[in-house]
Amino acid sequence: MSEDRYLTFALGKGRLAKKTMELFEEIGITCEEMKDPDSRKLIFVNEALKLRFFLAKGPDVPTYVEYGAADIGVVGRDTILEENRNVYEVLDLGYGKCRMCVCGPSSAKELLQHHERIRVASKYPGIARDYFYNKKHQTVEIIKLNGSVELGPLVELSDVIVDIVETGSTLRENGLEVLEEVCPLSARMIVNPVSMQMEGARIQKLVADIRARQN
Ligand code: PRP
């Protein structure tokens, strides 16, 4: 494909995008206009390298990539699993490391042993369903929450939660603990399948440059 085509990146807003741009800088991919903290611009361009970047809500990143509105996305594995979009996951970026876990009070441990029908609160109903139904073969009632999921067991909305654990301090400060680990998480690079065909060389070089930095 011609070098004139822009390669478009969708980055999950916040800490992840900052980390990603730092990593990109190390391999010579910069975007000066993205560094202005007062900017309200949504799309940032590096004309010389024919690159475009935009920031999106994490759960929307796989959507932009599946539809080809972005060739490449960077987002947490939690979001990739939950959104279950038709994208290629090409690289573990190694940062944003944390774990998806089943958590609750220690008294809830035994509820996970005997296939009981329990209530599970989560911001990630797809991941929770897959874990309980397909891995544990336990029928559960899943209650979708949008944040502060640790409240679930504290106010008796649910028996346990499926949520992200990073340092563990939110759990500790609320008398909860990790009961089971669902999977490890970190930031991943995803690619639109058609872009992978059309822009394969540019994308593979990018992946190789990042890999070389990682080693
Ligand atoms: C995440 C996650 C936990 C917390 C875990 O929440 O859902 O609540 O961080 O981190 P820790 O193990 O270091 O305490 P986030 O801050 O994204 O807010 P949310 O609860 O509104 O989702």
PDB file of C-alpha atoms and ligand atoms in Angstrom:
ATOM      1  CA  MET A   1       0.000   0.000   0.000  1.00  0.00           C
ATOM      2  CA  SER A   2       1.202   3.516  -0.640  1.00  0.00           C
ATOM      3  CA  GLU A   3       3.171   5.320   2.054  1.00  0.00           C
ATOM      4  CA  ASP A   4       0.721   8.221   1.563  1.00  0.00           C
ATOM      5  CA  ARG A   5      -1.972   6.511   3.524  1.00  0.00           C
ATOM      6  CA  TYR A   6      -2.215   7.519   7.163  1.00  0.00           C
ATOM      7  CA  LEU A   7      -1.871   4.811   9.735  1.00  0.00           C
ATOM      8  CA  THR A   8      -4.439   5.563  12.419  1.00  0.00           C
ATOM      9  CA  PHE A   9      -4.085   4.678  16.096  1.00  0.00           C
ATOM     10  CA  ALA A  10      -6.895   4.588  18.662  1.00  0.00           C
ATOM     11  CA  LEU A  11      -5.500   4.838  22.179  1.00  0.00           C
ATOM     12  CA  GLY A  12      -7.414   4.175  25.386  1.00  0.00           C
ATOM     13  CA  LYS A  13      -7.599   7.531  27.207  1.00  0.00           C
ATOM     14  CA  GLY A  14      -5.606   8.225  30.347  1.00  0.00           C
ATOM     15  CA  ARG A  15      -2.521   6.582  31.824  1.00  0.00           C
ATOM     16  CA  LEU A  16      -2.419   3.955  29.099  1.00  0.00           C
ATOM     17  CA  ALA A  17      -2.228   6.535  26.292  1.00  0.00           C
ATOM     18  CA  LYS A  18       0.530   8.419  28.110  1.00  0.00           C
ATOM     19  CA  LYS A  19       2.574   5.242  28.562  1.00  0.00           C
ATOM     20  CA  THR A  20       1.984   4.286  24.941  1.00  0.00           C
ATOM     21  CA  MET A  21       3.172   7.632  23.591  1.00  0.00           C
ATOM     22  CA  GLU A  22       6.286   7.368  25.802  1.00  0.00           C
ATOM     23  CA  LEU A  23       7.001   3.957  24.313  1.00  0.00           C
ATOM     24  CA  PHE A  24       6.356   5.218  20.774  1.00  0.00           C
ATOM     25  CA  GLU A  25       8.789   8.111  21.364  1.00  0.00           C
ATOM     26  CA  GLU A  26      11.489   5.580  22.160  1.00  0.00           C
ATOM     27  CA  ILE A  27      11.108   4.085  18.690  1.00  0.00           C
ATOM     28  CA  GLY A  28      10.988   7.449  16.962  1.00  0.00           C
ATOM     29  CA  ILE A  29       7.231   7.871  16.702  1.00  0.00           C
ATOM     30  CA  THR A  30       6.352  11.250  18.113  1.00  0.00           C
ATOM     31  CA  CYS A  31       3.334  13.501  18.077  1.00  0.00           C
ATOM     32  CA  GLU A  32       4.132  16.966  19.371  1.00  0.00           C
ATOM     33  CA  GLU A  33       0.589  18.320  19.221  1.00  0.00           C
ATOM     34  CA  MET A  34      -0.580  15.575  21.541  1.00  0.00           C
ATOM     35  CA  LYS A  35       1.619  16.925  24.328  1.00  0.00           C
ATOM     36  CA  ASP A  36      -0.356  20.154  24.806  1.00  0.00           C
ATOM     37  CA  PRO A  37      -2.351  19.566  28.020  1.00  0.00           C
ATOM     38  CA  ASP A  38      -4.833  22.369  27.197  1.00  0.00           C
ATOM     39  CA  SER A  39      -5.703  21.060  23.766  1.00  0.00           C
ATOM     40  CA  ARG A  40      -9.311  20.017  23.133  1.00  0.00           C
ATOM     41  CA  LYS A  41      -8.400  18.473  19.809  1.00  0.00           C
ATOM     42  CA  LEU A  42      -9.544  14.916  19.274  1.00  0.00           C
ATOM     43  CA  ILE A  43      -7.270  13.855  16.446  1.00  0.00           C
ATOM     44  CA  PHE A  44      -3.539  14.427  16.374  1.00  0.00           C
ATOM     45  CA  VAL A  45      -1.374  14.090  13.296  1.00  0.00           C
ATOM     46  CA  ASN A  46       2.277  13.513  12.505  1.00  0.00           C
ATOM     47  CA  GLU A  47       2.364  14.643   8.871  1.00  0.00           C
ATOM     48  CA  ALA A  48       5.954  13.593   8.265  1.00  0.00           C
ATOM     49  CA  LEU A  49       5.352  10.003   9.353  1.00  0.00           C
ATOM     50  CA  LYS A  50       1.788   9.870   8.019  1.00  0.00           C
ATOM     51  CA  LEU A  51       0.383   8.872  11.375  1.00  0.00           C
ATOM     52  CA  ARG A  52      -2.854   9.879  13.087  1.00  0.00           C
ATOM     53  CA  PHE A  53      -3.725   9.324  16.725  1.00  0.00           C
ATOM     54  CA  PHE A  54      -6.968   9.685  18.596  1.00  0.00           C
ATOM     55  CA  LEU A  55      -7.959   9.099  22.182  1.00  0.00           C
ATOM     56  CA  ALA A  56     -11.086   7.108  22.929  1.00  0.00           C
ATOM     57  CA  LYS A  57     -12.839   5.556  25.897  1.00  0.00           C
ATOM     58  CA  GLY A  58     -11.182   2.181  26.478  1.00  0.00           C
ATOM     59  CA  PRO A  59     -14.217   0.014  25.618  1.00  0.00           C
ATOM     60  CA  ASP A  60     -14.629   1.907  22.314  1.00  0.00           C
ATOM     61  CA  VAL A  61     -11.074   1.173  21.120  1.00  0.00           C
ATOM     62  CA  PRO A  62     -11.798  -2.392  19.855  1.00  0.00           C
ATOM     63  CA  THR A  63     -14.909  -1.028  18.114  1.00  0.00           C
ATOM     64  CA  TYR A  64     -12.910   1.591  16.172  1.00  0.00           C
ATOM     65  CA  VAL A  65     -10.369  -1.075  15.236  1.00  0.00           C
ATOM     66  CA  GLU A  66     -12.919  -3.702  14.174  1.00  0.00           C
ATOM     67  CA  TYR A  67     -14.612  -1.224  11.837  1.00  0.00           C
ATOM     68  CA  GLY A  68     -11.283   0.003  10.444  1.00  0.00           C
ATOM     69  CA  ALA A  69     -11.783   3.564  11.727  1.00  0.00           C
ATOM     70  CA  ALA A  70      -8.417   2.914  13.369  1.00  0.00           C
ATOM     71  CA  ASP A  71      -5.844   0.501  11.969  1.00  0.00           C
ATOM     72  CA  ILE A  72      -4.257  -0.086  15.353  1.00  0.00           C
ATOM     73  CA  GLY A  73      -5.537   0.152  18.915  1.00  0.00           C
ATOM     74  CA  VAL A  74      -3.922   0.066  22.322  1.00  0.00           C
ATOM     75  CA  VAL A  75      -6.105  -1.017  25.208  1.00  0.00           C
ATOM     76  CA  GLY A  76      -6.161  -3.312  28.227  1.00  0.00           C
ATOM     77  CA  ARG A  77      -6.665  -7.028  27.749  1.00  0.00           C
ATOM     78  CA  ASP A  78      -9.707  -6.779  30.052  1.00  0.00           C
ATOM     79  CA  THR A  79     -11.429  -4.572  27.476  1.00  0.00           C
ATOM     80  CA  ILE A  80     -10.387  -6.790  24.559  1.00  0.00           C
ATOM     81  CA  LEU A  81     -11.837  -9.877  26.265  1.00  0.00           C
ATOM     82  CA  GLU A  82     -15.010  -8.103  27.300  1.00  0.00           C
ATOM     83  CA  GLU A  83     -15.693  -6.480  23.931  1.00  0.00           C
ATOM     84  CA  ASN A  84     -14.852  -9.660  21.977  1.00  0.00           C
ATOM     85  CA  ARG A  85     -14.407  -7.836  18.662  1.00  0.00           C
ATOM     86  CA  ASN A  86     -12.998  -9.141  15.415  1.00  0.00           C
ATOM     87  CA  VAL A  87      -9.448  -7.802  15.786  1.00  0.00           C
ATOM     88  CA  TYR A  88      -5.972  -9.318  15.874  1.00  0.00           C
ATOM     89  CA  GLU A  89      -4.067  -9.042  19.126  1.00  0.00           C
ATOM     90  CA  VAL A  90      -0.473  -8.629  17.988  1.00  0.00           C
ATOM     91  CA  LEU A  91       1.550  -7.534  20.996  1.00  0.00           C
ATOM     92  CA  ASP A  92       1.671  -7.588  24.778  1.00  0.00           C
ATOM     93  CA  LEU A  93       3.032  -4.144  25.626  1.00  0.00           C
ATOM     94  CA  GLY A  94       3.967  -5.266  29.121  1.00  0.00           C
ATOM     95  CA  TYR A  95       2.626  -2.269  31.061  1.00  0.00           C
ATOM     96  CA  GLY A  96      -0.698  -1.803  32.814  1.00  0.00           C
ATOM     97  CA  LYS A  97      -0.106  -5.183  34.442  1.00  0.00           C
ATOM     98  CA  CYS A  98      -2.861  -6.362  36.787  1.00  0.00           C
ATOM     99  CA  ARG A  99      -5.162  -9.368  37.270  1.00  0.00           C
ATOM    100  CA  MET A 100      -8.823 -10.132  36.704  1.00  0.00           C
ATOM    101  CA  CYS A 101     -10.004 -11.899  39.843  1.00  0.00           C
ATOM    102  CA  VAL A 102     -13.021 -13.257  41.646  1.00  0.00           C
ATOM    103  CA  CYS A 103     -13.028 -11.373  44.949  1.00  0.00           C
ATOM    104  CA  GLY A 104     -15.171 -11.258  48.034  1.00  0.00           C
ATOM    105  CA  PRO A 105     -15.123 -11.776  51.786  1.00  0.00           C
ATOM    106  CA  SER A 106     -13.189 -14.894  52.815  1.00  0.00           C
ATOM    107  CA  SER A 107     -16.530 -16.402  53.866  1.00  0.00           C
ATOM    108  CA  ALA A 108     -17.524 -16.513  50.185  1.00  0.00           C
ATOM    109  CA  LYS A 109     -14.714 -18.964  49.373  1.00  0.00           C
ATOM    110  CA  GLU A 110     -16.892 -22.012  49.877  1.00  0.00           C
ATOM    111  CA  LEU A 111     -19.606 -20.621  47.584  1.00  0.00           C
ATOM    112  CA  LEU A 112     -17.149 -21.192  44.757  1.00  0.00           C
ATOM    113  CA  GLN A 113     -16.620 -24.862  45.583  1.00  0.00           C
ATOM    114  CA  HIS A 114     -20.014 -26.483  45.172  1.00  0.00           C
ATOM    115  CA  HIS A 115     -21.563 -25.058  41.995  1.00  0.00           C
ATOM    116  CA  GLU A 116     -23.948 -22.952  44.024  1.00  0.00           C
ATOM    117  CA  ARG A 117     -26.071 -20.381  42.245  1.00  0.00           C
ATOM    118  CA  ILE A 118     -24.501 -17.186  43.526  1.00  0.00           C
ATOM    119  CA  ARG A 119     -24.654 -13.528  42.572  1.00  0.00           C
ATOM    120  CA  VAL A 120     -21.636 -12.014  40.853  1.00  0.00           C
ATOM    121  CA  ALA A 121     -21.311  -8.255  40.353  1.00  0.00           C
ATOM    122  CA  SER A 122     -18.943  -7.000  37.665  1.00  0.00           C
ATOM    123  CA  LYS A 123     -18.095  -4.250  35.237  1.00  0.00           C
ATOM    124  CA  TYR A 124     -17.103  -7.158  32.978  1.00  0.00           C
ATOM    125  CA  PRO A 125     -20.214  -9.351  32.626  1.00  0.00           C
ATOM    126  CA  GLY A 126     -18.835 -11.111  29.538  1.00  0.00           C
ATOM    127  CA  ILE A 127     -15.608 -12.140  31.268  1.00  0.00           C
ATOM    128  CA  ALA A 128     -17.511 -13.132  34.426  1.00  0.00           C
ATOM    129  CA  ARG A 129     -19.988 -15.224  32.417  1.00  0.00           C
ATOM    130  CA  ASP A 130     -17.271 -16.950  30.451  1.00  0.00           C
ATOM    131  CA  TYR A 131     -15.331 -17.780  33.618  1.00  0.00           C
ATOM    132  CA  PHE A 132     -18.236 -19.149  35.627  1.00  0.00           C
ATOM    133  CA  TYR A 133     -20.122 -20.887  32.819  1.00  0.00           C
ATOM    134  CA  ASN A 134     -17.328 -22.193  30.623  1.00  0.00           C
ATOM    135  CA  LYS A 135     -14.432 -22.693  33.023  1.00  0.00           C
ATOM    136  CA  LYS A 136     -16.068 -23.435  36.366  1.00  0.00           C
ATOM    137  CA  HIS A 137     -19.371 -24.800  35.041  1.00  0.00           C
ATOM    138  CA  GLN A 138     -21.158 -22.888  37.769  1.00  0.00           C
ATOM    139  CA  THR A 139     -24.499 -21.242  37.008  1.00  0.00           C
ATOM    140  CA  VAL A 140     -24.490 -17.745  38.470  1.00  0.00           C
ATOM    141  CA  GLU A 141     -26.530 -14.570  38.329  1.00  0.00           C
ATOM    142  CA  ILE A 142     -24.440 -11.765  36.882  1.00  0.00           C
ATOM    143  CA  ILE A 143     -25.186  -8.188  37.877  1.00  0.00           C
ATOM    144  CA  LYS A 144     -23.586  -5.493  35.725  1.00  0.00           C
ATOM    145  CA  LEU A 145     -22.113  -2.522  37.588  1.00  0.00           C
ATOM    146  CA  ASN A 146     -20.228   0.451  36.159  1.00  0.00           C
ATOM    147  CA  GLY A 147     -17.607   1.054  38.841  1.00  0.00           C
ATOM    148  CA  SER A 148     -16.791   0.787  42.552  1.00  0.00           C
ATOM    149  CA  VAL A 149     -17.696  -2.857  42.127  1.00  0.00           C
ATOM    150  CA  GLU A 150     -16.247  -3.702  45.552  1.00  0.00           C
ATOM    151  CA  LEU A 151     -19.467  -2.272  46.984  1.00  0.00           C
ATOM    152  CA  GLY A 152     -21.318  -5.367  45.719  1.00  0.00           C
ATOM    153  CA  PRO A 153     -20.516  -7.742  48.595  1.00  0.00           C
ATOM    154  CA  LEU A 154     -20.302  -4.892  51.139  1.00  0.00           C
ATOM    155  CA  VAL A 155     -23.944  -3.896  50.684  1.00  0.00           C
ATOM    156  CA  GLU A 156     -25.068  -7.466  49.942  1.00  0.00           C
ATOM    157  CA  LEU A 157     -25.910  -6.846  46.329  1.00  0.00           C
ATOM    158  CA  SER A 158     -23.749  -9.823  45.384  1.00  0.00           C
ATOM    159  CA  ASP A 159     -21.811 -12.687  46.963  1.00  0.00           C
ATOM    160  CA  VAL A 160     -18.633 -12.007  45.001  1.00  0.00           C
ATOM    161  CA  ILE A 161     -17.278  -9.692  42.306  1.00  0.00           C
ATOM    162  CA  VAL A 162     -15.183 -10.191  39.200  1.00  0.00           C
ATOM    163  CA  ASP A 163     -12.891  -7.192  38.985  1.00  0.00           C
ATOM    164  CA  ILE A 164      -9.416  -5.883  38.293  1.00  0.00           C
ATOM    165  CA  VAL A 165      -6.877  -6.153  41.096  1.00  0.00           C
ATOM    166  CA  GLU A 166      -3.724  -4.128  40.762  1.00  0.00           C
ATOM    167  CA  THR A 167      -2.120  -3.377  44.145  1.00  0.00           C
ATOM    168  CA  GLY A 168      -4.889  -5.059  46.132  1.00  0.00           C
ATOM    169  CA  SER A 169      -5.358  -2.028  48.361  1.00  0.00           C
ATOM    170  CA  THR A 170      -9.012  -1.411  47.401  1.00  0.00           C
ATOM    171  CA  LEU A 171      -9.788  -4.979  48.465  1.00  0.00           C
ATOM    172  CA  ARG A 172      -7.758  -4.768  51.688  1.00  0.00           C
ATOM    173  CA  GLU A 173      -9.283  -1.478  52.759  1.00  0.00           C
ATOM    174  CA  ASN A 174     -12.731  -2.956  52.346  1.00  0.00           C
ATOM    175  CA  GLY A 175     -12.226  -6.317  54.034  1.00  0.00           C
ATOM    176  CA  LEU A 176     -12.282  -8.277  50.780  1.00  0.00           C
ATOM    177  CA  GLU A 177      -9.735 -10.620  49.212  1.00  0.00           C
ATOM    178  CA  VAL A 178      -8.836 -12.409  46.015  1.00  0.00           C
ATOM    179  CA  LEU A 179     -10.654 -15.751  45.979  1.00  0.00           C
ATOM    180  CA  GLU A 180      -9.669 -16.959  42.499  1.00  0.00           C
ATOM    181  CA  GLU A 181      -7.633 -15.571  39.615  1.00  0.00           C
ATOM    182  CA  VAL A 182      -9.429 -15.381  36.271  1.00  0.00           C
ATOM    183  CA  CYS A 183      -6.516 -14.206  34.096  1.00  0.00           C
ATOM    184  CA  PRO A 184      -3.513 -11.867  33.968  1.00  0.00           C
ATOM    185  CA  LEU A 185      -3.982  -8.515  32.226  1.00  0.00           C
ATOM    186  CA  SER A 186      -1.794  -5.888  30.561  1.00  0.00           C
ATOM    187  CA  ALA A 187      -1.920  -3.384  27.722  1.00  0.00           C
ATOM    188  CA  ARG A 188      -2.158  -4.977  24.279  1.00  0.00           C
ATOM    189  CA  MET A 189      -1.858  -3.778  20.707  1.00  0.00           C
ATOM    190  CA  ILE A 190      -4.700  -4.796  18.419  1.00  0.00           C
ATOM    191  CA  VAL A 191      -4.945  -4.518  14.644  1.00  0.00           C
ATOM    192  CA  ASN A 192      -7.794  -4.438  12.141  1.00  0.00           C
ATOM    193  CA  PRO A 193      -7.596  -7.642  10.024  1.00  0.00           C
ATOM    194  CA  VAL A 194      -7.843  -5.752   6.708  1.00  0.00           C
ATOM    195  CA  SER A 195      -5.180  -3.227   7.793  1.00  0.00           C
ATOM    196  CA  MET A 196      -2.957  -6.181   8.628  1.00  0.00           C
ATOM    197  CA  GLN A 197      -3.194  -7.221   4.960  1.00  0.00           C
ATOM    198  CA  MET A 198      -2.980  -3.756   3.405  1.00  0.00           C
ATOM    199  CA  GLU A 199      -0.393  -2.206   5.734  1.00  0.00           C
ATOM    200  CA  GLY A 200       1.352  -5.383   6.818  1.00  0.00           C
ATOM    201  CA  ALA A 201       4.893  -4.098   6.297  1.00  0.00           C
ATOM    202  CA  ARG A 202       4.423  -0.864   8.275  1.00  0.00           C
ATOM    203  CA  ILE A 203       2.597  -2.654  11.090  1.00  0.00           C
ATOM    204  CA  GLN A 204       5.120  -5.464  11.307  1.00  0.00           C
ATOM    205  CA  LYS A 205       7.971  -2.942  11.464  1.00  0.00           C
ATOM    206  CA  LEU A 206       6.217  -1.139  14.298  1.00  0.00           C
ATOM    207  CA  VAL A 207       5.730  -4.401  16.201  1.00  0.00           C
ATOM    208  CA  ALA A 208       9.349  -5.433  15.582  1.00  0.00           C
ATOM    209  CA  ASP A 209      10.665  -2.027  16.765  1.00  0.00           C
ATOM    210  CA  ILE A 210       8.659  -2.280  19.995  1.00  0.00           C
ATOM    211  CA  ARG A 211       9.740  -5.897  20.544  1.00  0.00           C
ATOM    212  CA  ALA A 212      13.365  -4.860  20.117  1.00  0.00           C
ATOM    213  CA  ARG A 213      12.890  -2.206  22.855  1.00  0.00           C
ATOM    214  CA  GLN A 214      11.334  -4.781  25.145  1.00  0.00           C
ATOM    215  CA  ASN A 215      14.289  -7.161  24.985  1.00  0.00           C
TER     216      ASN A 215
HETATM  217  C1  PRP B   1     -10.036  -0.404  39.486  1.00  0.00           C
HETATM  218  C2  PRP B   1     -10.654  -1.742  39.853  1.00  0.00           C
HETATM  219  C3  PRP B   1     -10.523  -1.776  41.348  1.00  0.00           C
HETATM  220  C4  PRP B   1      -9.216  -1.022  41.582  1.00  0.00           C
HETATM  221  C5  PRP B   1      -8.119  -2.017  41.805  1.00  0.00           C
HETATM  222  O1  PRP B   1     -10.986   0.571  39.670  1.00  0.00           O
HETATM  223  O2  PRP B   1     -11.989  -1.815  39.410  1.00  0.00           O
HETATM  224  O3  PRP B   1     -11.590  -1.109  41.958  1.00  0.00           O
HETATM  225  O4  PRP B   1      -8.947  -0.252  40.399  1.00  0.00           O
HETATM  226  O5  PRP B   1      -6.885  -1.391  42.076  1.00  0.00           O
HETATM  227  P1  PRP B   1      -6.037  -1.756  43.380  1.00  0.00           P
HETATM  228  O6  PRP B   1      -5.934  -3.262  43.444  1.00  0.00           O
HETATM  229  O7  PRP B   1      -4.711  -1.106  43.120  1.00  0.00           O
HETATM  230  O8  PRP B   1      -6.724  -1.180  44.582  1.00  0.00           O
HETATM  231  P2  PRP B   1     -10.889   2.032  39.058  1.00  0.00           P
HETATM  232  O9  PRP B   1      -9.955   2.857  39.866  1.00  0.00           O
HETATM  233  O10 PRP B   1     -10.579   1.935  37.605  1.00  0.00           O
HETATM  234  O11 PRP B   1     -12.349   2.618  39.278  1.00  0.00           O
HETATM  235  P3  PRP B   1     -13.773   1.934  39.226  1.00  0.00           P
HETATM  236  O12 PRP B   1     -13.947   1.197  40.526  1.00  0.00           O
HETATM  237  O13 PRP B   1     -14.709   3.072  39.116  1.00  0.00           O
HETATM  238  O14 PRP B   1     -13.805   1.021  38.058  1.00  0.00           O
END
